[in-house]
Coordinates of C-alpha atoms in Angstrom, one line a residue:
M1 CA 53.7 126.7 151.9
R2 CA 54.3 123.9 149.3
Y3 CA 57.6 125.5 148.1
K4 CA 59.1 124.6 151.4
D5 CA 58.2 120.9 151.2
P6 CA 61.0 118.9 149.6
T7 CA 58.7 116.1 148.8
Q8 CA 56.7 118.2 146.3
P9 CA 57.5 118.1 142.6
L10 CA 60.0 120.8 141.4
N11 CA 57.5 122.7 139.3
T12 CA 54.9 122.7 142.1
R13 CA 57.4 124.3 144.4
I14 CA 58.4 126.9 141.8
D15 CA 54.8 127.8 141.0
D16 CA 53.8 128.0 144.6
L17 CA 56.7 130.4 145.5
L18 CA 56.4 132.5 142.4
G19 CA 52.7 133.0 143.1
R20 CA 53.4 134.4 146.5
M21 CA 56.1 136.9 145.4
T22 CA 55.7 140.6 145.1
L23 CA 57.3 142.7 142.4
A24 CA 60.0 143.8 144.8
E25 CA 60.8 140.2 145.7
K26 CA 61.0 139.2 142.1
I27 CA 63.3 142.1 141.1
G28 CA 65.4 141.3 144.2
Q29 CA 66.0 137.8 142.8
M30 CA 67.2 139.3 139.6
S31 CA 69.8 141.3 141.4
Q32 CA 73.4 140.2 142.0
I33 CA 75.5 142.6 144.1
E34 CA 79.2 142.6 145.1
R35 CA 80.2 141.0 148.4
E36 CA 81.5 144.3 149.9
N37 CA 78.0 145.7 149.6
A38 CA 76.1 142.6 150.8
T39 CA 75.6 143.5 154.5
A40 CA 72.8 141.8 156.3
D41 CA 70.7 145.0 156.2
V42 CA 71.2 145.3 152.4
V43 CA 70.4 141.7 151.7
S44 CA 67.2 141.8 153.7
K45 CA 66.0 145.3 152.8
Y46 CA 66.5 144.8 149.0
L47 CA 65.6 141.1 149.0
V48 CA 68.8 140.4 147.2
G49 CA 68.9 137.1 145.3
S50 CA 72.6 136.8 144.6
V51 CA 76.0 138.0 145.7
L52 CA 79.4 137.7 144.0
S53 CA 83.1 138.2 144.6
G54 CA 84.8 140.1 141.9
G55 CA 88.4 139.3 141.1
G56 CA 90.4 139.8 144.4
S57 CA 87.3 140.5 146.5
V58 CA 87.8 138.6 149.7
P59 CA 86.6 138.8 153.3
A60 CA 90.2 139.5 154.5
K61 CA 93.7 139.1 153.1
N62 CA 94.7 135.5 153.2
A63 CA 91.4 134.6 154.7
P64 CA 91.0 130.9 155.6
P65 CA 88.0 128.8 154.5
E66 CA 86.3 129.3 157.8
A67 CA 86.2 133.1 157.3
W68 CA 84.6 132.6 153.9
V69 CA 82.1 130.2 155.3
E70 CA 81.1 132.6 158.0
M71 CA 80.7 135.5 155.5
V72 CA 78.5 133.5 153.2
N73 CA 76.4 132.0 156.0
G74 CA 75.9 135.6 157.4
M75 CA 74.5 136.7 154.1
Q76 CA 72.4 133.6 154.0
R77 CA 71.0 134.2 157.4
A78 CA 69.8 137.6 156.3
A79 CA 68.1 136.2 153.2
M80 CA 66.4 133.4 155.2
S81 CA 65.1 136.0 157.6
T82 CA 63.0 137.7 155.0
R83 CA 59.2 137.1 154.5
L84 CA 59.6 134.2 152.1
G85 CA 63.1 133.0 153.1
I86 CA 64.5 132.7 149.6
P87 CA 68.2 131.8 149.8
V88 CA 71.0 133.8 148.3
I89 CA 73.2 132.1 145.6
Y90 CA 76.8 133.2 146.0
G91 CA 79.0 133.2 142.8
I92 CA 82.7 133.5 142.2
D93 CA 85.1 133.2 139.3
A94 CA 87.0 129.9 139.5
V95 CA 88.4 129.8 136.0
H96 CA 91.5 127.7 136.8
G97 CA 90.9 126.8 140.4
H98 CA 89.5 128.8 143.3
G99 CA 91.7 131.6 142.3
N100 CA 90.6 134.3 144.8
V101 CA 91.4 132.2 147.8
Y102 CA 94.7 131.9 149.6
K103 CA 96.3 128.5 149.4
A104 CA 93.8 127.1 146.9
T105 CA 95.1 124.8 144.2
I106 CA 95.7 126.7 140.9
F107 CA 95.4 124.5 137.8
P108 CA 96.7 125.3 134.4
H109 CA 94.6 127.8 132.5
N110 CA 92.4 126.4 129.8
V111 CA 94.8 127.0 126.9
G112 CA 97.1 124.4 128.5
L113 CA 94.3 122.0 129.4
G114 CA 93.2 122.0 125.7
C115 CA 96.6 120.6 124.8
T116 CA 96.0 117.5 126.9
R117 CA 93.1 116.4 124.7
E118 CA 91.7 114.7 127.8
P119 CA 88.1 115.4 128.6
E120 CA 88.2 113.1 131.6
L121 CA 91.1 115.0 133.1
A122 CA 89.0 118.2 132.7
R123 CA 86.1 116.4 134.5
R124 CA 88.4 115.4 137.4
I125 CA 89.7 119.0 137.6
G126 CA 86.1 120.3 137.7
A127 CA 85.3 118.0 140.6
A128 CA 88.4 119.1 142.5
V129 CA 87.7 122.8 142.0
A130 CA 84.1 122.3 143.1
L131 CA 85.2 120.8 146.4
E132 CA 87.6 123.7 147.0
V133 CA 84.9 126.2 146.2
R134 CA 82.5 124.4 148.5
A135 CA 85.1 124.4 151.2
T136 CA 84.6 128.2 151.4
G137 CA 80.8 127.9 151.5
I138 CA 80.3 129.0 147.9
P139 CA 77.8 127.0 145.7
Y140 CA 78.2 128.7 142.2
V141 CA 81.1 129.4 139.9
F142 CA 81.4 131.6 136.8
A143 CA 83.2 128.8 134.9
P144 CA 83.9 127.3 132.5
C145 CA 84.9 129.8 129.7
V146 CA 83.9 128.0 126.5
A147 CA 85.1 130.7 124.2
V148 CA 86.7 129.6 120.9
C149 CA 89.6 132.0 120.7
R150 CA 90.3 132.7 117.0
D151 CA 93.0 135.4 117.6
P152 CA 95.7 135.1 120.3
R153 CA 95.9 138.9 120.5
W154 CA 92.9 138.7 122.7
G155 CA 93.7 139.2 126.4
R156 CA 91.4 136.3 127.4
C157 CA 92.8 133.8 125.0
Y158 CA 94.3 131.7 127.8
E159 CA 90.7 131.2 129.1
S160 CA 89.9 129.3 125.9
F161 CA 90.6 125.6 125.5
S162 CA 91.3 125.9 121.8
E163 CA 90.8 127.7 118.5
D164 CA 89.0 124.5 117.4
P165 CA 85.3 124.2 118.5
E166 CA 85.6 120.4 118.6
V167 CA 88.3 120.6 121.2
V168 CA 86.3 123.1 123.2
R169 CA 83.2 120.9 123.0
D170 CA 85.1 117.9 124.3
M171 CA 86.5 119.9 127.2
T172 CA 83.0 120.9 128.4
A173 CA 83.4 117.7 130.4
I174 CA 84.6 120.0 133.1
I175 CA 80.9 121.0 133.6
S176 CA 80.2 117.4 134.7
G177 CA 83.0 117.7 137.2
F178 CA 81.6 121.0 138.6
Q179 CA 78.0 119.9 138.8
G180 CA 78.1 116.1 138.8
E181 CA 77.1 113.8 135.9
I182 CA 73.6 114.4 134.7
P183 CA 71.7 111.1 135.5
D184 CA 69.3 111.2 132.6
A185 CA 70.6 112.6 129.3
T186 CA 67.0 113.0 128.1
D187 CA 66.8 115.9 130.6
A188 CA 69.3 117.9 128.5
G189 CA 68.6 121.6 128.9
R190 CA 67.5 121.4 132.5
P191 CA 70.0 122.7 135.1
Y192 CA 71.5 119.9 137.2
V193 CA 73.6 119.9 140.3
A194 CA 74.2 116.7 142.2
P195 CA 72.7 116.4 145.7
G196 CA 74.9 117.3 148.7
H197 CA 77.7 119.8 149.2
R198 CA 80.4 118.5 146.9
N199 CA 79.3 120.1 143.6
V200 CA 78.6 123.6 142.4
A201 CA 76.4 125.2 139.8
A202 CA 78.4 126.1 136.7
C203 CA 78.2 128.9 134.2
S204 CA 79.2 128.7 130.5
K205 CA 80.6 131.9 129.2
H206 CA 80.7 134.3 127.4
Y207 CA 77.7 133.9 125.1
V208 CA 78.5 134.1 122.2
G209 CA 81.4 134.8 119.9
D210 CA 83.6 136.5 122.5
G211 CA 86.7 134.8 121.0
G212 CA 86.1 136.0 117.5
T213 CA 86.4 139.8 117.8
T214 CA 88.3 141.7 115.2
K215 CA 92.1 141.7 116.0
G216 CA 91.2 140.0 119.3
V217 CA 90.0 143.2 120.9
N218 CA 88.4 142.4 124.2
E219 CA 84.7 143.3 124.3
G220 CA 85.0 144.1 120.6
N221 CA 82.9 143.2 117.6
T222 CA 82.7 139.7 116.0
V223 CA 82.1 140.1 112.3
A224 CA 80.6 136.8 111.1
S225 CA 77.7 135.3 109.2
F226 CA 75.1 133.5 111.2
H227 CA 76.4 130.2 109.7
D228 CA 80.0 131.0 110.9
L229 CA 78.7 132.0 114.3
M230 CA 76.8 128.7 114.6
A231 CA 79.7 126.6 113.2
V232 CA 82.6 128.1 115.2
H233 CA 81.3 129.8 118.4
M234 CA 78.0 128.1 119.3
P235 CA 78.9 124.4 119.4
P236 CA 80.4 124.4 122.9
Y237 CA 77.1 125.8 124.2
Y238 CA 75.2 122.8 122.8
N239 CA 77.4 120.4 124.8
A240 CA 77.2 122.6 127.9
V241 CA 73.4 122.5 127.7
I242 CA 73.4 118.8 127.1
R243 CA 75.5 118.4 130.3
G244 CA 72.9 120.3 132.3
V245 CA 74.8 123.6 132.8
S246 CA 72.9 125.7 135.3
T247 CA 73.6 129.2 133.9
V248 CA 75.0 131.0 130.9
M249 CA 76.8 134.4 131.0
V250 CA 76.4 136.9 128.2
S251 CA 79.4 138.4 126.6
F252 CA 80.4 142.0 126.6
S253 CA 81.2 141.7 122.9
S254 CA 79.0 142.4 119.9
W255 CA 78.0 140.4 116.9
N256 CA 78.0 142.4 113.7
G257 CA 77.6 145.6 115.7
V258 CA 74.8 144.5 118.0
K259 CA 75.8 144.2 121.7
M260 CA 75.2 140.6 123.0
H261 CA 73.6 142.0 126.1
A262 CA 70.9 143.5 123.9
N263 CA 70.6 140.7 121.4
H264 CA 67.1 139.2 121.7
F265 CA 67.5 136.9 118.8
L266 CA 70.5 135.1 120.2
V267 CA 69.7 135.2 123.9
T268 CA 66.0 134.5 123.8
D269 CA 65.0 133.2 120.4
H270 CA 68.0 130.9 120.0
L271 CA 69.3 130.0 123.4
K272 CA 66.1 129.9 125.4
N273 CA 63.6 128.8 122.8
R274 CA 65.3 126.8 120.1
L275 CA 68.8 125.7 120.8
R276 CA 69.4 123.1 118.1
F277 CA 71.5 120.1 119.0
R278 CA 73.8 119.1 116.1
A279 CA 75.1 115.6 116.3
R280 CA 78.7 114.8 115.4
S281 CA 80.7 111.7 114.6
R282 CA 82.6 111.4 117.8
L283 CA 79.9 111.1 120.5
D284 CA 80.5 111.0 124.2
S285 CA 78.3 109.0 126.5
I286 CA 75.7 111.7 126.9
V287 CA 75.5 112.5 123.2
R288 CA 75.0 108.9 122.3
V289 CA 71.9 108.8 124.4
L290 CA 70.7 111.9 122.6
Q291 CA 71.5 110.6 119.2
A292 CA 67.9 109.4 118.7
I293 CA 66.5 112.9 119.4
S294 CA 69.3 114.8 117.7
N295 CA 67.0 116.5 115.3
E296 CA 64.8 118.0 118.0
W297 CA 65.1 121.5 119.5
M298 CA 66.4 121.8 123.1
L299 CA 65.3 124.4 125.5
F300 CA 67.8 125.9 127.9
Q301 CA 66.0 126.1 131.3
G302 CA 68.6 127.5 133.5
F303 CA 69.1 131.3 133.9
I304 CA 71.1 133.7 131.9
I305 CA 73.3 136.2 133.7
S306 CA 74.9 139.4 132.6
D307 CA 78.6 140.0 132.9
W308 CA 80.0 142.6 135.4
Q309 CA 78.1 145.8 134.7
G310 CA 77.1 144.4 131.4
L311 CA 73.9 146.4 131.0
D312 CA 75.8 149.6 131.6
R313 CA 78.0 148.9 128.5
I314 CA 75.1 148.6 126.1
T315 CA 75.3 152.4 125.6
T316 CA 78.4 154.5 124.7
P317 CA 79.6 155.8 127.0
D318 CA 78.8 153.3 129.7
H319 CA 75.7 154.0 131.8
A320 CA 74.8 157.0 129.5
D321 CA 71.1 155.9 129.4
Y322 CA 70.6 153.3 132.2
L323 CA 66.8 153.1 131.7
L324 CA 67.3 152.2 128.1
S325 CA 70.1 149.7 129.0
I326 CA 67.9 147.9 131.5
K327 CA 65.0 147.8 129.0
L328 CA 67.2 146.4 126.2
G329 CA 69.0 143.9 128.4
I330 CA 65.9 142.5 130.2
L331 CA 63.8 142.3 127.1
A332 CA 66.7 140.6 125.3
G333 CA 66.3 137.8 127.9
I334 CA 68.9 138.4 130.7
D335 CA 67.5 137.0 133.9
M336 CA 70.0 137.9 136.6
V337 CA 72.0 141.2 136.4
M338 CA 75.4 141.6 137.8
I339 CA 75.2 145.0 139.3
P340 CA 78.0 145.1 141.8
Y341 CA 77.5 148.7 143.0
T342 CA 74.5 150.5 141.5
Y343 CA 71.9 148.0 142.7
T344 CA 69.5 150.6 144.1
E345 CA 69.4 152.4 140.8
F346 CA 68.8 149.1 139.0
I347 CA 66.0 148.1 141.3
D348 CA 64.3 151.5 141.1
D349 CA 64.6 151.7 137.3
L350 CA 63.5 148.1 136.6
T351 CA 60.5 148.6 139.0
L352 CA 59.5 151.7 137.0
L353 CA 59.8 149.9 133.7
V354 CA 57.5 147.1 134.9
R355 CA 55.0 149.4 136.4
N356 CA 54.7 151.6 133.3
G357 CA 54.3 148.6 131.1
T358 CA 57.6 148.8 129.2
I359 CA 58.7 145.4 130.5
P360 CA 55.8 142.9 130.9
M361 CA 55.4 140.9 134.1
S362 CA 55.6 137.8 132.0
R363 CA 59.3 138.6 131.3
I364 CA 60.0 139.1 135.0
D365 CA 58.3 135.9 135.8
D366 CA 60.3 134.0 133.2
A367 CA 63.5 135.4 134.8
V368 CA 62.5 134.6 138.3
R369 CA 61.2 131.1 137.4
R370 CA 64.6 130.2 135.9
I371 CA 66.5 131.6 138.9
L372 CA 64.3 129.6 141.3
R373 CA 64.6 126.5 139.2
V374 CA 68.4 126.6 139.7
K375 CA 68.2 127.3 143.4
F376 CA 65.8 124.5 144.0
T377 CA 67.8 122.1 141.8
M378 CA 70.9 123.0 143.8
G379 CA 69.2 122.2 147.1
L380 CA 69.6 125.7 148.4
F381 CA 66.1 125.8 149.8
D382 CA 66.5 122.6 151.8
H383 CA 70.2 123.1 152.8
P384 CA 70.9 126.8 152.5
Y385 CA 74.0 127.0 154.8
A386 CA 77.6 126.0 154.0
D387 CA 79.1 122.8 155.3
A388 CA 82.1 123.9 157.5
S389 CA 83.5 120.3 157.6
L390 CA 84.8 120.7 154.0
A391 CA 87.5 123.2 155.0
G392 CA 90.2 120.6 154.6
E393 CA 89.4 120.2 150.9
L394 CA 91.1 123.6 150.0
G395 CA 94.5 123.0 148.5
K396 CA 94.7 119.4 149.7
Q397 CA 97.5 117.2 148.4
E398 CA 95.3 115.1 146.2
H399 CA 94.2 118.2 144.3
R400 CA 97.8 119.4 144.0
D401 CA 98.8 116.1 142.6
L402 CA 96.0 116.3 140.0
A403 CA 97.2 119.8 139.1
R404 CA 100.7 118.5 138.7
E405 CA 99.4 115.8 136.4
A406 CA 97.6 118.4 134.4
V407 CA 100.8 120.4 134.0
R408 CA 102.7 117.4 132.7
K409 CA 100.1 116.6 130.2
S410 CA 99.6 120.2 129.0
L411 CA 103.3 120.8 128.1
V412 CA 104.0 120.8 124.4
L413 CA 107.5 120.0 123.1
L414 CA 108.1 122.2 120.0
K415 CA 111.8 121.4 119.4
N416 CA 114.1 118.7 120.7
G417 CA 117.7 119.1 119.5
K418 CA 119.4 121.0 116.7
P419 CA 119.8 119.5 113.2
G420 CA 122.4 116.8 113.2
A421 CA 122.5 116.5 116.9
G422 CA 120.6 114.1 119.1
P423 CA 117.6 114.9 121.3
M424 CA 118.3 117.3 124.2
L425 CA 115.4 116.1 126.3
P426 CA 115.0 114.4 128.7
L427 CA 117.7 116.2 130.7
P428 CA 120.3 114.3 132.8
K429 CA 119.8 114.7 136.5
N430 CA 123.4 115.2 137.4
G431 CA 126.1 117.7 136.6
A432 CA 125.9 121.5 137.1
V433 CA 122.8 123.2 135.8
L434 CA 122.2 126.8 135.1
V435 CA 118.6 128.1 135.5
A436 CA 117.9 131.5 134.1
G437 CA 115.0 133.8 133.2
S438 CA 112.4 136.0 134.9
H439 CA 109.8 133.2 135.1
A440 CA 112.0 130.4 136.6
D441 CA 111.3 131.5 140.2
D442 CA 108.0 133.4 140.0
L443 CA 104.9 131.7 141.2
G444 CA 102.7 134.6 140.3
S445 CA 103.8 134.6 136.7
Q446 CA 103.2 130.8 136.5
C447 CA 99.6 131.3 137.6
G448 CA 98.8 134.3 135.5
G449 CA 95.6 136.4 135.8
W450 CA 92.6 135.5 138.0
T451 CA 94.9 134.4 140.8
I452 CA 94.4 136.1 144.2
T453 CA 93.7 139.4 142.3
W454 CA 91.9 140.0 139.1
Q455 CA 95.0 140.8 137.1
G456 CA 97.3 138.4 139.0
L457 CA 100.6 139.3 140.6
T458 CA 104.3 138.6 140.1
G459 CA 106.4 137.1 142.9
N460 CA 106.3 134.3 145.3
N461 CA 104.4 135.7 148.2
L462 CA 100.8 135.6 146.9
T463 CA 99.8 132.0 147.7
A464 CA 101.2 128.5 148.2
G465 CA 102.9 126.6 145.4
T466 CA 106.0 125.3 143.8
T467 CA 108.0 127.3 141.2
I468 CA 109.7 125.8 138.2
L469 CA 113.0 126.4 139.9
D470 CA 111.8 124.6 143.0
G471 CA 110.8 121.7 140.7
V472 CA 114.2 121.6 139.1
R473 CA 116.0 121.5 142.5
R474 CA 113.7 118.6 143.6
A475 CA 114.1 116.7 140.4
V476 CA 117.9 116.5 140.1
A477 CA 120.2 114.0 141.8
P478 CA 121.4 114.7 145.3
G479 CA 124.5 116.9 145.2
T480 CA 123.8 118.3 141.8
D481 CA 124.8 122.0 141.5
V482 CA 121.7 124.1 140.5
V483 CA 122.7 127.8 139.9
Y484 CA 120.0 130.3 139.4
S485 CA 120.7 133.6 137.7
E486 CA 117.7 135.6 136.5
N487 CA 119.7 137.5 133.8
P488 CA 123.3 136.3 133.7
D489 CA 125.7 138.7 132.0
A490 CA 128.2 137.8 129.2
A491 CA 131.1 137.7 131.6
F492 CA 129.5 135.2 133.9
L493 CA 128.5 133.0 130.9
Q494 CA 131.9 133.2 129.4
Q495 CA 133.6 132.2 132.6
N496 CA 131.2 129.3 133.4
R497 CA 130.3 127.9 130.0
A498 CA 132.5 124.8 130.6
R499 CA 131.0 124.4 134.1
F500 CA 127.4 123.8 133.1
G501 CA 126.2 120.8 131.2
Y502 CA 123.1 122.7 130.1
A503 CA 120.9 125.6 130.9
I504 CA 117.1 125.9 131.5
V505 CA 115.8 129.3 130.4
V506 CA 112.3 130.2 131.6
V507 CA 110.8 133.4 130.2
G508 CA 107.3 134.6 129.3
E509 CA 104.5 137.1 129.8
P510 CA 103.6 138.9 133.0
P511 CA 100.2 138.2 134.5
Y512 CA 97.2 139.9 132.9
A513 CA 93.5 139.5 132.5
E514 CA 90.9 140.7 129.9
T515 CA 91.6 144.0 128.2
F516 CA 94.9 144.5 130.0
G517 CA 96.1 141.5 128.1
D518 CA 95.2 142.6 124.6
N519 CA 98.4 142.6 122.7
L520 CA 99.0 143.5 119.0
N521 CA 102.7 142.4 118.8
L522 CA 102.9 139.2 120.9
T523 CA 106.6 139.4 121.4
I524 CA 108.4 137.9 124.4
P525 CA 108.7 140.8 126.9
A526 CA 112.1 142.1 127.7
P527 CA 114.5 141.0 129.0
G528 CA 113.4 137.5 127.8
P529 CA 114.9 137.8 124.2
D530 CA 118.3 138.9 125.5
V531 CA 118.4 136.1 128.1
I532 CA 117.6 133.6 125.4
R533 CA 120.3 134.9 123.0
N534 CA 122.9 135.3 125.7
V535 CA 122.4 132.0 127.5
C536 CA 121.6 129.8 124.5
G537 CA 124.5 131.3 122.6
A538 CA 126.9 130.2 125.2
I539 CA 125.4 127.0 126.7
K540 CA 123.3 124.2 125.4
C541 CA 119.8 125.2 126.5
V542 CA 116.1 124.4 126.7
V543 CA 113.7 127.3 126.7
V544 CA 110.5 127.0 128.7
L545 CA 108.0 129.6 127.6
V546 CA 105.4 130.6 130.2
S547 CA 102.6 132.4 128.4
G548 CA 98.8 132.6 127.9
R549 CA 99.1 132.1 124.1
P550 CA 101.7 131.5 121.3
L551 CA 104.3 134.3 121.1
V552 CA 106.7 135.2 118.4
V553 CA 109.6 132.8 118.8
E554 CA 110.9 132.2 115.2
P555 CA 113.9 134.6 115.7
F556 CA 115.2 132.4 118.5
V557 CA 114.4 128.9 117.3
D558 CA 117.8 128.3 115.6
V559 CA 119.8 129.2 118.7
I560 CA 117.6 127.1 121.0
D561 CA 118.3 123.4 121.5
A562 CA 114.9 122.6 122.8
L563 CA 111.7 124.6 123.2
V564 CA 108.7 123.8 125.5
A565 CA 105.4 125.6 125.6
A566 CA 104.4 125.5 129.3
W567 CA 101.4 127.9 129.0
L568 CA 100.3 129.1 132.5
P569 CA 100.8 126.0 134.6
G570 CA 99.5 127.3 138.0
T571 CA 100.9 126.5 141.4
E572 CA 102.4 123.1 140.7
G573 CA 105.6 124.0 138.9
Q574 CA 107.1 120.6 139.6
G575 CA 104.9 119.3 136.8
V576 CA 107.3 121.0 134.4
S577 CA 110.4 119.4 135.8
D578 CA 108.7 116.0 135.9
V579 CA 108.8 116.1 132.1
L580 CA 112.0 118.0 131.5
F581 CA 113.9 115.3 133.3
G582 CA 112.0 112.4 131.9
D583 CA 110.1 111.1 134.8
Y584 CA 107.2 111.3 132.4
G585 CA 107.2 111.8 128.6
F586 CA 105.9 114.7 126.6
T587 CA 102.4 114.1 125.3
G588 CA 100.8 117.5 124.8
K589 CA 99.5 118.6 121.4
L590 CA 99.0 122.3 120.4
S591 CA 95.4 123.5 120.9
R592 CA 96.4 126.5 118.8
T593 CA 98.2 127.2 115.6
W594 CA 101.6 128.7 116.3
F595 CA 102.2 131.6 113.9
R596 CA 105.5 133.0 112.6
S597 CA 104.4 136.6 112.7
V598 CA 101.4 138.6 113.9
D599 CA 101.0 139.7 110.3
Q600 CA 99.6 136.2 109.7
L601 CA 96.8 136.6 112.3
P602 CA 94.1 135.4 112.5
M603 CA 95.4 132.0 111.7
N604 CA 93.3 129.0 112.6
V605 CA 93.3 125.3 111.7
G606 CA 91.7 124.8 108.3
D607 CA 92.7 128.2 107.0
A608 CA 94.6 128.1 103.7
H609 CA 97.5 130.1 105.0
C610 CA 98.0 127.7 107.9
E611 CA 100.5 125.9 105.7
D612 CA 103.0 128.6 106.6
A613 CA 102.5 128.2 110.4
L614 CA 105.6 127.8 112.4
F615 CA 104.0 124.9 114.3
P616 CA 100.7 123.6 113.1
F617 CA 97.6 122.9 115.2
G618 CA 98.0 119.5 116.8
F619 CA 101.8 119.6 116.7
G620 CA 103.8 118.2 119.6
I621 CA 106.9 116.0 119.8
E622 CA 106.3 113.0 122.0
T623 CA 109.0 111.5 124.2
Q624 CA 109.2 108.4 126.4
P625 CA 110.1 108.5 130.1
A626 CA 113.8 108.1 130.7
T627 CA 115.3 105.0 132.2
Y628 CA 117.7 105.8 135.1

């Protein structure tokens, strides 16, 4: 069996294995099922090729890395016991750290990372996340999201690095962190994962145009010309493919009324067969090597995966005609199908469609060849089982320090002092301090969605980390009086206005993900506005806004002394206090245009009406570290 011989060329191994496979074994490889269904009997009986954890799907509450490793290895043992011994590839969302896993390091969401303008920081974060994912025995992540969010009303906007495709292209450097640096840039288009157990296969998502839907409606319709789609939403995929990304996930959304999961032109004709690399003026090291061949077509050779029950949603209502959905999706070019629950129906129906000639065997072979290529490239055939010695990588201090650095660099200072007064920041470390607001002492709200559960949770008992209030208490001088009152009343403020030198007000959005985060008004949720007015009307204050996108702040700007956009910083809240108190300076620049009113939306850099933005794209007041 030449496919089992690691000394054989890659294509030889793929051809040998593909030639031995039955239709059932091929369709099994195209099937990805949810962890809770992936018993040893199911994996071996249905020859399952892939398993995933949905948001919040875990082996047990607060499960340690060892429990994850044992679960994944158990599934792998079942797969390896089948006739051909084709290993399972286990995938999980890791959009800002290994979010499903207790005590993992949670990094700032992408909207904040885009404000750093540091691709190298993104690469380092990708490498750290890969290690934490590998610590739990998982070799594949559904990340990064390379959407270009053009309307902050979209509930996934915080998963986008920027409204500007150039910023998103730069930040695809995170892929090289996940997978390792591709050794030969002339291999662009081929999936690449560095040897060993320290990297993971990545997945660029959601292909394509998910950030451009009308009014930011999740899973909605992107109305755009082909030129605009190529100019705004496609560029990050060029860079992802250049970096050797292993997989691409298709979007739930539509382009001009055609569901992406059924779009043969964009999935097969464009992505698989003729992805055109378009050079640009600012070329990173990989692109420089490719400059000489920049007029050639590239072929994406990894596999294309559906989103969660993505085929079901081709019809309205969902799953109304599943045979038709499977036909359209597979013929469009989807290789692996995320079918968390209805896997037997999918397997039976796809088998029928192949046997009756509706779907040709050549399409099945193309899908399986791509899946096998990724599995061989990852080394799964030669080293299928997890490395239990990596357990200590989860949440380790080095990664938390990196996340804290990312928080510092992602913060954007929007206002620093009232007219005629001096700068308010950095804050002094002595004197009495009032800390107020719902988000000052709320780790879950700092982390946002895709943390422990799909939608995220409020409160401080979901995982390990440091709140912004914790950070303030650690930053001030010994003996400094730090008083926390979530929503101080007028009497308290009146009685204590002379006591406090200043106040830190931390307010923002509750956690959310996807459709649950769609928001047409984008106002600061109650009681945030009242806390701002009451506290800042009585005491000199800095407002720290914790949110997944710009919110309506113009009504409060005049009363506020200083305003900081903290985005969704994750578990390392001390990164916020690092900059508030001047241990480090503010350096972040807006990755999004900050509107005055939702009536202006969509509003993106380059638009004529951007002249009336409250804070333009790229804005950010810089400060120097304080000298104590």
